[in-house]
CSV table of C-alpha atoms in Angstrom, one decimal:
chain,number,residue,atom,x,y,z
A,20,UNK,CA,0.0,0.0,0.0
A,21,UNK,CA,1.4,3.4,-0.9
A,22,UNK,CA,2.2,5.8,1.9
A,23,UNK,CA,0.5,9.0,0.8
A,24,UNK,CA,2.3,11.3,3.2
A,25,UNK,CA,5.7,10.0,2.0
A,26,UNK,CA,4.6,10.4,-1.6
A,27,UNK,CA,3.5,14.0,-1.1
A,28,UNK,CA,6.6,15.0,0.8
A,29,UNK,CA,8.9,14.0,-2.1
A,30,UNK,CA,10.1,17.1,-4.0
A,31,UNK,CA,8.9,17.4,-7.6
A,32,UNK,CA,11.4,17.2,-10.4
A,33,UNK,CA,12.5,20.9,-11.2
A,34,UNK,CA,12.0,20.2,-14.9
A,35,UNK,CA,8.5,19.1,-14.2
A,36,UNK,CA,7.8,22.2,-12.1
A,37,UNK,CA,9.0,24.4,-15.0
A,38,UNK,CA,7.0,22.5,-17.5
A,39,UNK,CA,3.9,22.8,-15.4
A,40,UNK,CA,4.4,26.6,-15.0
A,41,UNK,CA,4.9,26.9,-18.8
A,42,UNK,CA,1.8,24.8,-19.4
A,43,UNK,CA,-0.3,27.2,-17.2
A,44,UNK,CA,1.3,30.2,-18.8
A,45,UNK,CA,0.8,28.9,-22.4
A,46,UNK,CA,-2.9,28.1,-21.7
A,47,UNK,CA,-3.4,31.6,-20.6
A,48,UNK,CA,-1.6,33.0,-23.7
A,49,UNK,CA,-3.7,30.6,-25.8
A,50,UNK,CA,-6.9,32.0,-24.4
A,51,UNK,CA,-5.7,35.6,-25.0
A,52,UNK,CA,-4.8,34.7,-28.6
A,53,UNK,CA,-8.2,33.2,-29.3
A,54,UNK,CA,-9.9,36.2,-27.6
A,55,UNK,CA,-7.8,38.6,-29.6
A,56,UNK,CA,-8.6,36.9,-32.9
A,57,UNK,CA,-12.3,36.9,-32.1
A,58,UNK,CA,-12.5,40.6,-31.0
A,59,UNK,CA,-9.5,42.1,-32.9
A,60,UNK,CA,-7.6,42.7,-29.7
A,61,UNK,CA,-3.8,43.0,-29.4
A,62,UNK,CA,-2.1,41.2,-26.5
A,63,UNK,CA,-1.3,43.6,-23.7
A,64,UNK,CA,2.3,44.6,-22.9
A,65,UNK,CA,3.4,43.8,-19.4
A,66,UNK,CA,4.8,46.9,-17.7
A,67,UNK,CA,6.0,50.2,-19.2
A,68,UNK,CA,7.6,50.3,-22.6
A,69,UNK,CA,11.2,49.2,-22.5
A,70,UNK,CA,14.1,51.6,-23.4
A,71,UNK,CA,16.4,51.1,-26.4
A,72,UNK,CA,19.4,48.7,-26.2
A,73,UNK,CA,21.6,51.7,-26.2
A,74,UNK,CA,20.6,52.3,-22.6
A,75,UNK,CA,22.8,50.6,-20.0
A,76,UNK,CA,21.4,47.5,-18.4
A,77,UNK,CA,21.2,47.4,-14.6
A,78,UNK,CA,19.8,44.7,-12.2
A,79,UNK,CA,16.0,44.7,-12.3
A,80,UNK,CA,16.1,46.9,-15.5
A,81,UNK,CA,17.1,44.4,-18.2
A,82,UNK,CA,14.3,44.6,-20.8
A,83,UNK,CA,15.1,46.5,-23.9
A,84,UNK,CA,13.3,47.1,-27.2
A,85,UNK,CA,14.6,44.8,-29.9
A,86,UNK,CA,14.6,45.3,-33.6
A,87,UNK,CA,17.5,43.2,-35.1
A,88,UNK,CA,17.9,45.6,-38.0
A,89,UNK,CA,18.3,48.6,-35.8
A,90,UNK,CA,19.3,47.9,-32.2
A,91,UNK,CA,22.7,47.1,-30.8
A,92,UNK,CA,23.9,46.9,-27.2
A,93,UNK,CA,25.6,49.9,-25.5
A,94,UNK,CA,28.9,48.1,-24.8
A,95,UNK,CA,31.9,49.2,-26.8
A,96,UNK,CA,32.4,46.5,-29.5
A,97,UNK,CA,35.5,44.6,-30.0
A,98,UNK,CA,34.6,44.4,-33.7
A,99,UNK,CA,31.9,46.4,-35.6
A,100,UNK,CA,29.8,43.7,-37.3
A,101,UNK,CA,28.3,46.1,-39.8
A,102,UNK,CA,25.4,44.5,-41.6
A,103,UNK,CA,25.2,41.0,-40.4
A,104,UNK,CA,24.3,38.4,-43.1
A,105,UNK,CA,20.7,37.1,-43.3
A,106,UNK,CA,21.9,33.6,-42.6
A,107,UNK,CA,24.7,32.0,-40.6
A,108,UNK,CA,28.2,32.4,-42.1
A,109,UNK,CA,31.2,30.3,-40.9
A,110,UNK,CA,34.6,32.1,-41.2
A,111,UNK,CA,38.0,31.0,-40.1
A,112,UNK,CA,39.8,33.6,-38.0
A,113,UNK,CA,42.9,31.9,-36.6
A,114,UNK,CA,43.8,28.2,-36.8
A,115,UNK,CA,41.0,26.2,-35.3
A,116,UNK,CA,39.0,29.2,-34.2
A,117,UNK,CA,36.1,30.2,-36.4
A,118,UNK,CA,33.4,32.9,-36.3
A,119,UNK,CA,29.7,31.9,-36.7
A,120,UNK,CA,27.6,35.0,-37.2
A,121,UNK,CA,24.4,36.2,-38.9
A,122,UNK,CA,20.7,35.5,-38.6
A,123,UNK,CA,19.7,31.8,-38.0
A,124,UNK,CA,17.6,31.0,-41.1
A,125,UNK,CA,15.6,27.9,-42.0
A,126,UNK,CA,17.9,25.3,-43.4
A,127,UNK,CA,21.0,26.7,-41.6
A,128,UNK,CA,21.4,23.6,-39.4
A,129,UNK,CA,21.8,21.1,-42.2
A,130,UNK,CA,24.0,23.5,-44.2
A,131,UNK,CA,26.3,24.5,-41.3
A,132,UNK,CA,26.6,21.0,-40.0
A,133,UNK,CA,28.2,20.0,-43.3
A,134,UNK,CA,30.5,23.0,-43.3
A,135,UNK,CA,31.6,22.5,-39.7
A,136,UNK,CA,32.3,18.8,-40.0
A,137,UNK,CA,34.2,19.2,-43.3
A,138,UNK,CA,36.2,22.3,-42.3
A,139,UNK,CA,40.0,21.9,-42.5
A,140,UNK,CA,41.3,22.5,-39.9
A,141,UNK,CA,38.4,21.2,-37.8
A,142,UNK,CA,36.9,24.0,-35.6
A,143,UNK,CA,37.5,23.7,-31.9
A,144,UNK,CA,36.0,27.1,-31.0
A,145,UNK,CA,33.1,29.1,-32.5
A,146,UNK,CA,32.9,32.8,-31.8
A,147,UNK,CA,29.2,33.7,-32.0
A,148,UNK,CA,27.3,36.8,-33.0
A,149,UNK,CA,23.7,36.7,-34.0
A,150,UNK,CA,20.4,38.4,-33.5
A,151,UNK,CA,18.6,35.0,-33.5
A,152,UNK,CA,16.2,33.5,-35.9
A,153,UNK,CA,15.0,29.9,-36.4
A,154,UNK,CA,14.7,28.1,-33.0
A,155,UNK,CA,14.5,24.6,-34.6
A,156,UNK,CA,17.7,25.2,-36.6
A,157,UNK,CA,19.5,26.6,-33.5
A,158,UNK,CA,18.6,23.5,-31.5
A,159,UNK,CA,19.6,21.1,-34.3
A,160,UNK,CA,22.9,22.9,-35.0
A,161,UNK,CA,23.6,23.1,-31.3
A,162,UNK,CA,23.4,19.4,-31.0
A,163,UNK,CA,25.9,19.1,-33.9
A,164,UNK,CA,28.3,21.5,-32.1
A,165,UNK,CA,28.0,19.5,-28.9
A,166,UNK,CA,28.5,16.2,-30.6
A,167,UNK,CA,31.7,17.5,-32.3
A,168,UNK,CA,33.1,18.7,-29.0
A,169,UNK,CA,33.4,22.3,-30.0
A,170,UNK,CA,33.6,25.2,-27.6
A,171,UNK,CA,31.6,28.5,-27.9
A,172,UNK,CA,32.8,32.0,-27.2
A,173,UNK,CA,31.4,35.6,-26.9
A,174,UNK,CA,33.6,38.6,-27.3
A,175,UNK,CA,33.3,42.0,-25.7
A,176,UNK,CA,30.6,44.2,-27.2
A,177,UNK,CA,29.2,41.5,-29.3
A,178,UNK,CA,25.7,40.0,-28.9
A,179,UNK,CA,23.8,36.7,-28.9
A,180,UNK,CA,20.0,37.2,-28.8
A,181,UNK,CA,16.8,35.2,-29.2
A,182,UNK,CA,17.6,31.7,-30.5
A,183,UNK,CA,21.4,32.4,-30.5
A,184,UNK,CA,21.8,31.5,-26.8
A,185,UNK,CA,20.9,27.9,-27.7
A,186,UNK,CA,24.0,27.8,-29.9
A,187,UNK,CA,26.0,29.4,-27.1
A,188,UNK,CA,24.7,26.7,-24.7
A,189,UNK,CA,25.9,23.9,-27.0
A,190,UNK,CA,29.6,24.6,-26.4
A,191,UNK,CA,31.5,21.9,-24.5
A,192,UNK,CA,33.1,24.9,-22.7
A,193,UNK,CA,31.6,28.4,-22.9
A,194,UNK,CA,33.6,31.7,-22.6
A,195,UNK,CA,31.6,34.9,-22.3
A,196,UNK,CA,33.3,38.2,-21.9
A,197,UNK,CA,31.7,40.4,-19.2
A,198,UNK,CA,31.1,43.0,-21.9
A,199,UNK,CA,29.2,40.6,-24.2
A,200,UNK,CA,25.4,40.8,-24.4
A,201,UNK,CA,23.3,37.7,-24.2
A,202,UNK,CA,19.5,38.0,-24.3
A,203,UNK,CA,16.3,36.0,-24.4
A,204,UNK,CA,12.6,36.6,-25.2
A,205,UNK,CA,9.4,34.9,-26.3
A,206,UNK,CA,9.7,33.3,-29.7
A,207,UNK,CA,7.4,35.0,-32.3
A,208,UNK,CA,4.8,32.8,-34.0
A,209,UNK,CA,3.6,35.2,-36.6
A,210,UNK,CA,0.2,36.8,-37.3
A,211,UNK,CA,-2.6,34.8,-35.9
A,212,UNK,CA,-6.2,34.1,-37.1
A,213,UNK,CA,-8.8,32.2,-35.2
A,214,UNK,CA,-8.1,28.7,-36.3
A,215,UNK,CA,-4.2,28.9,-36.1
A,216,UNK,CA,-4.5,30.5,-32.7
A,217,UNK,CA,-6.7,27.8,-31.4
A,218,UNK,CA,-4.2,25.1,-32.5
A,219,UNK,CA,-1.1,27.1,-31.8
A,220,UNK,CA,-1.2,26.5,-28.1
A,221,UNK,CA,-0.3,22.8,-28.5
A,222,UNK,CA,2.6,23.7,-30.8
A,223,UNK,CA,3.8,26.4,-28.5
A,224,UNK,CA,3.8,24.0,-25.5
A,225,UNK,CA,5.6,21.4,-27.5
A,226,UNK,CA,8.2,23.9,-28.7
A,227,UNK,CA,8.9,25.3,-25.2
A,228,UNK,CA,9.1,21.8,-23.8
A,229,UNK,CA,11.7,20.9,-26.5
A,230,UNK,CA,13.7,24.0,-25.7
A,231,UNK,CA,13.8,23.2,-22.0
A,232,UNK,CA,14.7,19.6,-22.6
A,233,UNK,CA,17.6,20.9,-24.9
A,234,UNK,CA,18.8,23.3,-22.3
A,235,UNK,CA,18.9,20.6,-19.6
A,236,UNK,CA,20.9,18.3,-22.0
A,237,UNK,CA,23.4,21.2,-22.4
A,238,UNK,CA,23.8,21.7,-18.7
A,239,UNK,CA,21.8,24.9,-18.6
A,240,UNK,CA,19.1,25.5,-15.9
A,241,UNK,CA,15.8,25.6,-17.8
A,242,UNK,CA,14.6,28.2,-15.3
A,243,UNK,CA,16.3,30.8,-17.6
A,244,UNK,CA,13.1,30.4,-19.6
A,245,UNK,CA,11.2,32.4,-17.0
A,246,UNK,CA,12.8,35.5,-18.4
A,247,UNK,CA,12.1,34.5,-22.0
A,248,UNK,CA,8.5,33.7,-21.4
A,249,UNK,CA,7.8,37.1,-19.7
A,250,UNK,CA,9.6,39.2,-22.4
A,251,UNK,CA,7.6,40.0,-25.5
A,252,UNK,CA,9.1,39.2,-29.0
A,253,UNK,CA,9.7,42.9,-29.7
A,254,UNK,CA,11.8,43.2,-26.6
A,255,UNK,CA,14.9,41.4,-25.3
A,256,UNK,CA,15.9,40.5,-21.7
A,257,UNK,CA,19.6,40.9,-21.3
A,258,UNK,CA,21.1,38.4,-18.9
A,259,UNK,CA,23.6,39.9,-16.4
A,260,UNK,CA,27.0,38.1,-15.9
A,261,UNK,CA,25.8,36.8,-12.5
A,262,UNK,CA,22.7,35.3,-14.2
A,263,UNK,CA,24.8,33.7,-16.9
A,264,UNK,CA,26.7,32.1,-14.0
A,265,UNK,CA,23.5,31.1,-12.1
A,266,UNK,CA,21.9,29.4,-15.1
A,267,UNK,CA,25.1,27.6,-16.0
A,268,UNK,CA,26.3,29.4,-19.2
A,269,UNK,CA,29.6,30.1,-17.5
A,270,UNK,CA,31.4,28.3,-14.6
A,271,UNK,CA,30.6,29.6,-11.2
A,272,UNK,CA,33.3,31.6,-9.5
A,273,UNK,CA,35.2,30.0,-6.6
């Protein structure tokens, strides 16, 4: 016979707690989406409008407006990216160190997997800079990077936003300069009409569960998703160095 008291006293798996929280959140979002489609409403923004990325980030003030074609972080860049390519580009910089930068476009995972595995010399470090893009491609390419035993790196003043942190997470070791900018937000699912909105909830839940499972595989605390889920797609939540440490992107200080 099962001891109910003992069963209830056992702590729940942290991943299960996160998934349950996301489920409740996504159901609420799904209801708002359907209501918005039926009545022509726009989802409300939570809190005041965020300032531009050119404004310094401070603890508790980390949400910034985000337009990839316009916004850049305030930190002094180690290298001016200019106009980033509209899909990922792999460029050798020095020996086995390569740059991987640009938007993450559909099909980039398959294309870059071939380039990375066939590169001579084989990459052992990827320096990242990207405004984000296709989540599915970021997850698929991230698994290739981890399988190949490649490290990831962020340089001072450079940025990794939206889906890019999933590539960053894939490194066997991760080096992030304190002046680099790493940010997360809700993933955008496009314009909704009544029927897509009604069915989108299941896809959103499945997608977020896949993202959290991936982060757990990479040794990242899935609770980082609490910041992503509370930040609209047209804003970005910039993670502070101490948060990057807390969530496992970088090694904790002794």
